[in-house]
Tab-separated table of C-alpha atoms in Angstrom:
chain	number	residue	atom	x	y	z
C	28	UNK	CA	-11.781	-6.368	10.297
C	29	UNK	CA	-11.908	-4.438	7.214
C	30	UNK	CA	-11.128	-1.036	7.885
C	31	UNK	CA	-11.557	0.490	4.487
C	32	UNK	CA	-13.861	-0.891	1.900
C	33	UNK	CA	-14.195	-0.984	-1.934
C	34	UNK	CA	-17.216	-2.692	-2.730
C	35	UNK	CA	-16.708	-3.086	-6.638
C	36	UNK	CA	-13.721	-5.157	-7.604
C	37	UNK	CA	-13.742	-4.470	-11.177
C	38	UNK	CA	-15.281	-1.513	-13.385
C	39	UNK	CA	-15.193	-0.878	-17.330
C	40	UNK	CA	-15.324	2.851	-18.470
C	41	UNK	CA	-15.209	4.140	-22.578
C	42	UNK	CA	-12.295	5.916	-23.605
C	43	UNK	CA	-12.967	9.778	-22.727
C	44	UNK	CA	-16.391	9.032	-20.399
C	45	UNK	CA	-15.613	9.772	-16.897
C	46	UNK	CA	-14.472	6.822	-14.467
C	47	UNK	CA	-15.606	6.830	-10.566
C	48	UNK	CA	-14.470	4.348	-7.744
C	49	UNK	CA	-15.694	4.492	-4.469
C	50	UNK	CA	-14.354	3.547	-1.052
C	51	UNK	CA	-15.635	3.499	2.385
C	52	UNK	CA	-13.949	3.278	5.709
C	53	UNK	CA	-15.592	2.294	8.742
C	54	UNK	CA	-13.139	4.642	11.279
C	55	UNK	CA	-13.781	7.640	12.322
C	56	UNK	CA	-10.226	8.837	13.358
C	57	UNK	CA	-8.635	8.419	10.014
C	58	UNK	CA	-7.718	11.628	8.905
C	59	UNK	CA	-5.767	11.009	5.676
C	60	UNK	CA	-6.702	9.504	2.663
C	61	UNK	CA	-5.091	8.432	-0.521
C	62	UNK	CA	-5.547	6.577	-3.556
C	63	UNK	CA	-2.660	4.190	-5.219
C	64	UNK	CA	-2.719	2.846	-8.458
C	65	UNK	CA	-1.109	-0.245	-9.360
C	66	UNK	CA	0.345	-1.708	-12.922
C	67	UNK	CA	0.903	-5.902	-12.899
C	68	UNK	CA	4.323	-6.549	-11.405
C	69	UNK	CA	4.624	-3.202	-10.196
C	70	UNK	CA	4.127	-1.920	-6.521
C	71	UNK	CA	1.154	0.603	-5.733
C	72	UNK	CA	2.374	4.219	-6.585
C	73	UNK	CA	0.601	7.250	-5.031
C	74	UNK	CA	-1.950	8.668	-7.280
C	75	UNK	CA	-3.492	11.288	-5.222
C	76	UNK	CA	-4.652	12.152	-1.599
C	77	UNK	CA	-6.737	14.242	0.753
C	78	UNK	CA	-6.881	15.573	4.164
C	79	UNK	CA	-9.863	15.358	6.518
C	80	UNK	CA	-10.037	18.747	6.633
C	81	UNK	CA	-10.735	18.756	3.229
C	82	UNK	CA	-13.552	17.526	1.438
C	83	UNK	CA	-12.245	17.875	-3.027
C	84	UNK	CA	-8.667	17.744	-4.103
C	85	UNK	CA	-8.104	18.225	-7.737
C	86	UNK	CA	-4.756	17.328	-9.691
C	87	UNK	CA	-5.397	17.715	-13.662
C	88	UNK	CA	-7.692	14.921	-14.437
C	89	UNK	CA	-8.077	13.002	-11.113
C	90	UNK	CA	-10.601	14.563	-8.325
C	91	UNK	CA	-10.655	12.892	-4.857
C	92	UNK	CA	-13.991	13.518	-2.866
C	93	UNK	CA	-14.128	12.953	0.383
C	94	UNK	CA	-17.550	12.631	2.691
C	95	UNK	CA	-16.665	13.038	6.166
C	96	UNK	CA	-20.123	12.133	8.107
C	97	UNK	CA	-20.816	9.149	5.041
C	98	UNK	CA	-17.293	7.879	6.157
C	99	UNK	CA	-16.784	7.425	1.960
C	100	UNK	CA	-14.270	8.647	-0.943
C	101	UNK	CA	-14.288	8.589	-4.536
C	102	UNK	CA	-11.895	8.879	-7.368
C	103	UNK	CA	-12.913	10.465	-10.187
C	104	UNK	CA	-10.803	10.123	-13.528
C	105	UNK	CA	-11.779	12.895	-16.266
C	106	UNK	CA	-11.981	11.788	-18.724
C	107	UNK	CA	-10.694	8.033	-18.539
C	108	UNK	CA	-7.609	6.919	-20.837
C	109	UNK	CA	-6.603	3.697	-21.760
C	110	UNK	CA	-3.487	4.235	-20.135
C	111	UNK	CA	-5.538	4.363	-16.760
C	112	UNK	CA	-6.617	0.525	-16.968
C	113	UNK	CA	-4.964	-0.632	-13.307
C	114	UNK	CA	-5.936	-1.495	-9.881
C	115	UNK	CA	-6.884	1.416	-7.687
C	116	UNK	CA	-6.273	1.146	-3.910
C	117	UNK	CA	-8.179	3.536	-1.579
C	118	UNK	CA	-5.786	3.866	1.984
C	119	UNK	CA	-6.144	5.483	5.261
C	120	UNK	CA	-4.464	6.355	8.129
C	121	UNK	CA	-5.601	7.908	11.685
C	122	UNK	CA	-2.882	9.860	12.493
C	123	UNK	CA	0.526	11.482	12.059
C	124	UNK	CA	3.324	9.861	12.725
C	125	UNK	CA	4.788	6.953	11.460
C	126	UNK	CA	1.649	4.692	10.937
C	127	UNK	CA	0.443	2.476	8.648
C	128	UNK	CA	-1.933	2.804	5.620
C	129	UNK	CA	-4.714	0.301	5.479
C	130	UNK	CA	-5.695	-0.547	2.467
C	131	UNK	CA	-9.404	-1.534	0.482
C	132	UNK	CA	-9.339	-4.766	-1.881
C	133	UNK	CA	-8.780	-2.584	-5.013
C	134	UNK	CA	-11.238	-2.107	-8.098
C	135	UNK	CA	-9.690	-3.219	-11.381
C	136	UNK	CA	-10.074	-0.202	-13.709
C	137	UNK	CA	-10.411	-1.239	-17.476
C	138	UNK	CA	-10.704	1.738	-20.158
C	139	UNK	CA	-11.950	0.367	-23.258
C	140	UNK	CA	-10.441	2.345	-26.560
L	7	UNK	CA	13.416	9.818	-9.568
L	8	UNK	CA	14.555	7.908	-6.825
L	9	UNK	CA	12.709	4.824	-5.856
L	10	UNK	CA	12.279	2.075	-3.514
L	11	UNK	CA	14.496	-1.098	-4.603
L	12	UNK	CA	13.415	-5.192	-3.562
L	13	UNK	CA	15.337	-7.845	-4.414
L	14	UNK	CA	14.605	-11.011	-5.266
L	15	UNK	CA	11.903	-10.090	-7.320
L	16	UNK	CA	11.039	-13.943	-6.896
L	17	UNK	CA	12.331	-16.270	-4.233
L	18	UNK	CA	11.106	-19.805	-3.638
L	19	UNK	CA	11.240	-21.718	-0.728
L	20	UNK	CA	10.716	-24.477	1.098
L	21	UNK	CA	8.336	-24.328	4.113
L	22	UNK	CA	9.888	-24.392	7.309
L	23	UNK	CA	13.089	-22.679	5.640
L	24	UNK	CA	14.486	-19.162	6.360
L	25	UNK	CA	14.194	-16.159	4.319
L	26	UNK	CA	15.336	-12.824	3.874
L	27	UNK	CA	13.835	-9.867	1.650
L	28	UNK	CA	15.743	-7.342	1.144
L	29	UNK	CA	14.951	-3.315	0.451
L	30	UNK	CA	16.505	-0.550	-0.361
L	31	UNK	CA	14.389	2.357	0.303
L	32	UNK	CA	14.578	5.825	-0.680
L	33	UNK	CA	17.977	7.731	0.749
L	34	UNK	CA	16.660	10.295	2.574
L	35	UNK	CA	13.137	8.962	3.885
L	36	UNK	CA	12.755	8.044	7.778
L	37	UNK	CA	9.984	5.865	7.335
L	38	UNK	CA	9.999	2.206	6.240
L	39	UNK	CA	7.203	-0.573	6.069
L	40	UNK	CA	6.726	-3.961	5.028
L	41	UNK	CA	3.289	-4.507	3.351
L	42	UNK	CA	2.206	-8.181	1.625
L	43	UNK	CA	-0.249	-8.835	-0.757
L	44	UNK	CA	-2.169	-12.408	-0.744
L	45	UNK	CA	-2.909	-13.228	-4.750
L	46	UNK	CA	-6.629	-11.736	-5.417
L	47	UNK	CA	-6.768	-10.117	-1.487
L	48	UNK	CA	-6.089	-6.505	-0.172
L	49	UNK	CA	-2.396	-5.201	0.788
L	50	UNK	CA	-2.275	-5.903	4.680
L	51	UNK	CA	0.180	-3.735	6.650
L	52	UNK	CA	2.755	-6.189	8.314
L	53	UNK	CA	5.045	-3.768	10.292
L	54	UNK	CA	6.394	-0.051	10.290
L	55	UNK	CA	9.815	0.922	11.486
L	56	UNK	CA	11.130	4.393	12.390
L	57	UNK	CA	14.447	5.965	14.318
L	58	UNK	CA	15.839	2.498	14.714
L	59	UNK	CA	12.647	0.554	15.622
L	60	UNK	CA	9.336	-1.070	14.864
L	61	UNK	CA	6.707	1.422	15.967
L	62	UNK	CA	4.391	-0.314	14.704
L	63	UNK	CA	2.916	-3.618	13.779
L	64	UNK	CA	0.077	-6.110	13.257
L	65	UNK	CA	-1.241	-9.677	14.091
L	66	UNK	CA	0.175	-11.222	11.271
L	67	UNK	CA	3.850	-9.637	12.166
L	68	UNK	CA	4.484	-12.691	14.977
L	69	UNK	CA	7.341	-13.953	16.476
L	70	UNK	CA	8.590	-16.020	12.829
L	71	UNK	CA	9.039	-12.132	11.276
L	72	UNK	CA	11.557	-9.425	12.347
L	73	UNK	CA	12.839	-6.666	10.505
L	74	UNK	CA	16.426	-5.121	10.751
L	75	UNK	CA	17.968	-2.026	9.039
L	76	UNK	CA	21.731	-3.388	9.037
L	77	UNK	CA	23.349	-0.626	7.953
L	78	UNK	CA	22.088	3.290	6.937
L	79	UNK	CA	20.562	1.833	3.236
L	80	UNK	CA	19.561	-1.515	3.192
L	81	UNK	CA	16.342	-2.436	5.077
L	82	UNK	CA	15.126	-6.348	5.487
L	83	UNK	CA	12.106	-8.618	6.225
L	84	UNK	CA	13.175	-11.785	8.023
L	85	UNK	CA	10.892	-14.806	8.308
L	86	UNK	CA	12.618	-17.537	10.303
L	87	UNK	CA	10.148	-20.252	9.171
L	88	UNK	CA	8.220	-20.097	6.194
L	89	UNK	CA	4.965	-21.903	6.273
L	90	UNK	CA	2.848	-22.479	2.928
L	91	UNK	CA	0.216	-19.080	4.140
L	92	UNK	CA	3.672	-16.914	3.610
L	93	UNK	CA	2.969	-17.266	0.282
L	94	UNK	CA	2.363	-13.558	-0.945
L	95	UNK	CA	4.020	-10.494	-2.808
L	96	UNK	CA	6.016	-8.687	-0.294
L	97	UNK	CA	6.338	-4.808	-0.724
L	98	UNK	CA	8.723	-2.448	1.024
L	99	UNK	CA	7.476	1.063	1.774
L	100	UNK	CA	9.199	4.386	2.778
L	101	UNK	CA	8.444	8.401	2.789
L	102	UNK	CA	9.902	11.291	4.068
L	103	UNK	CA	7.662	12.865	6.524
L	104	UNK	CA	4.680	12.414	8.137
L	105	UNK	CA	1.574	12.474	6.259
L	106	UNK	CA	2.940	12.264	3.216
L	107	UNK	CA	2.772	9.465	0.667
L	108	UNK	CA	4.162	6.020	0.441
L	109	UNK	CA	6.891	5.217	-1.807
L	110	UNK	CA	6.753	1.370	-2.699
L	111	UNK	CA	8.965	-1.337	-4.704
L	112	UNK	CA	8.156	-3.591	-7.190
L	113	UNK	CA	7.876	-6.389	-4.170
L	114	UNK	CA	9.207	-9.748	-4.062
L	115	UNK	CA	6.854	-12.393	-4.552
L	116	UNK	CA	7.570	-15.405	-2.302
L	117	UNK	CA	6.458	-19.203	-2.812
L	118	UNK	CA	6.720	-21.425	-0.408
L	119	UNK	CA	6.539	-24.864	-1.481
């Protein structure tokens, strides 16, 4: 069962045009939401995140929108750097506590210079 | 910045053979996880641990895994016998609080051969 969802494994973005991923999640009591980015050979590290109660969250040039009755997320990178070519993991968890994050497949981000 | 430590960064082993990854997570964080990544598939949760004990885990934790925090730093993923599916990148997780973000290593890729 696959919980969360990113549809598009791979997307290629210019240099300074603006980069969207999307994720869906199929359960509705997941109330936090995050994004990871990951470098080869590297684990995931925390990119950005949102609350249910929420639906934008803005830090500098990343924007996390969240669509509460669409059950779907999006990442958007403004504008996209080279330096931003990784694998982007959309997580989710249902409560507080000490629970788990599931995790989508990942989208392969490349910015072309 | 303090960060989540994994070592080996590569262990190889023989199926049916015991192995132990080890992690060092962050110093003052309460929550730990084991995650593993299949080569091209998503990061699937494997088990969470918190105040002394697994609190959570999933279908793929089974009786050939256990997890053990030894001692107040060090924090370990036990497979008693490896089968050729273990294959994977293993990451260790922490954070602080609940809600918040998790904190991974670089992982530890196992082959078993």
């Amino acid at each position: 069962d696959q919980q969360v969802k990113q549809n598009s494994p791979s997307l290629s973005v210019q240099e300074g045009r603006i980069s969207i991923l999307n994720c869906d999640y199929t359960n509705s009591m997941f109330d936090y939401f995050l994004w990871y980015k990951k470098y080869p050979a590297e684990g995931p590290t925390f990119l950005i995140s949102i609350s249910s109660i929420k639906d934008k969250n803005e830090d500098g040039r990343f924007t996390v929108f969240l669509n509460k009755s669409a059950k779907h997320l999006s990442l958007h990178i403004v504008p996209s750097q080279p330096g931003d070519s990784a694998v982007y993991f959309c997580a989710a968890s249902a409560r507080t506590g000490a629970t788990n994050h599931f995790f989508g497949t990942g989208t392969r981000l490349t910015v072309i210079p | 910045e303090p960060e989540v430590t994994q070592t080996p960064s590569h262990q190889v082993t023989q199926m049916g053979q015991e192995v132990i990854l080890r992690c060092v997570p962050i110093s003052n964080h309460l929550y730990f996880y084991w995650y593993r990544q299949i080569l091209g598939q998503k990061v699937e949760f494997l088990v969470s641990f918190y105040n002394n004990e697994i609190s959570e885990k999933s279908e793929i934790f089974d009786d050939q895994f256990s997890v053990e925090r030894p001692d107040g730093s060090n924090f370990t993923l036990k497979i008693r016998s490896t089968k050729l599916e273990d294959s994977a990148m293993y990451f260790c997780a922490s954070r602080g609080q609940e809600n918040s973000p998790l904190h991974f290593g670089n992982g530890t890729r196992l082959t078993v051969t």
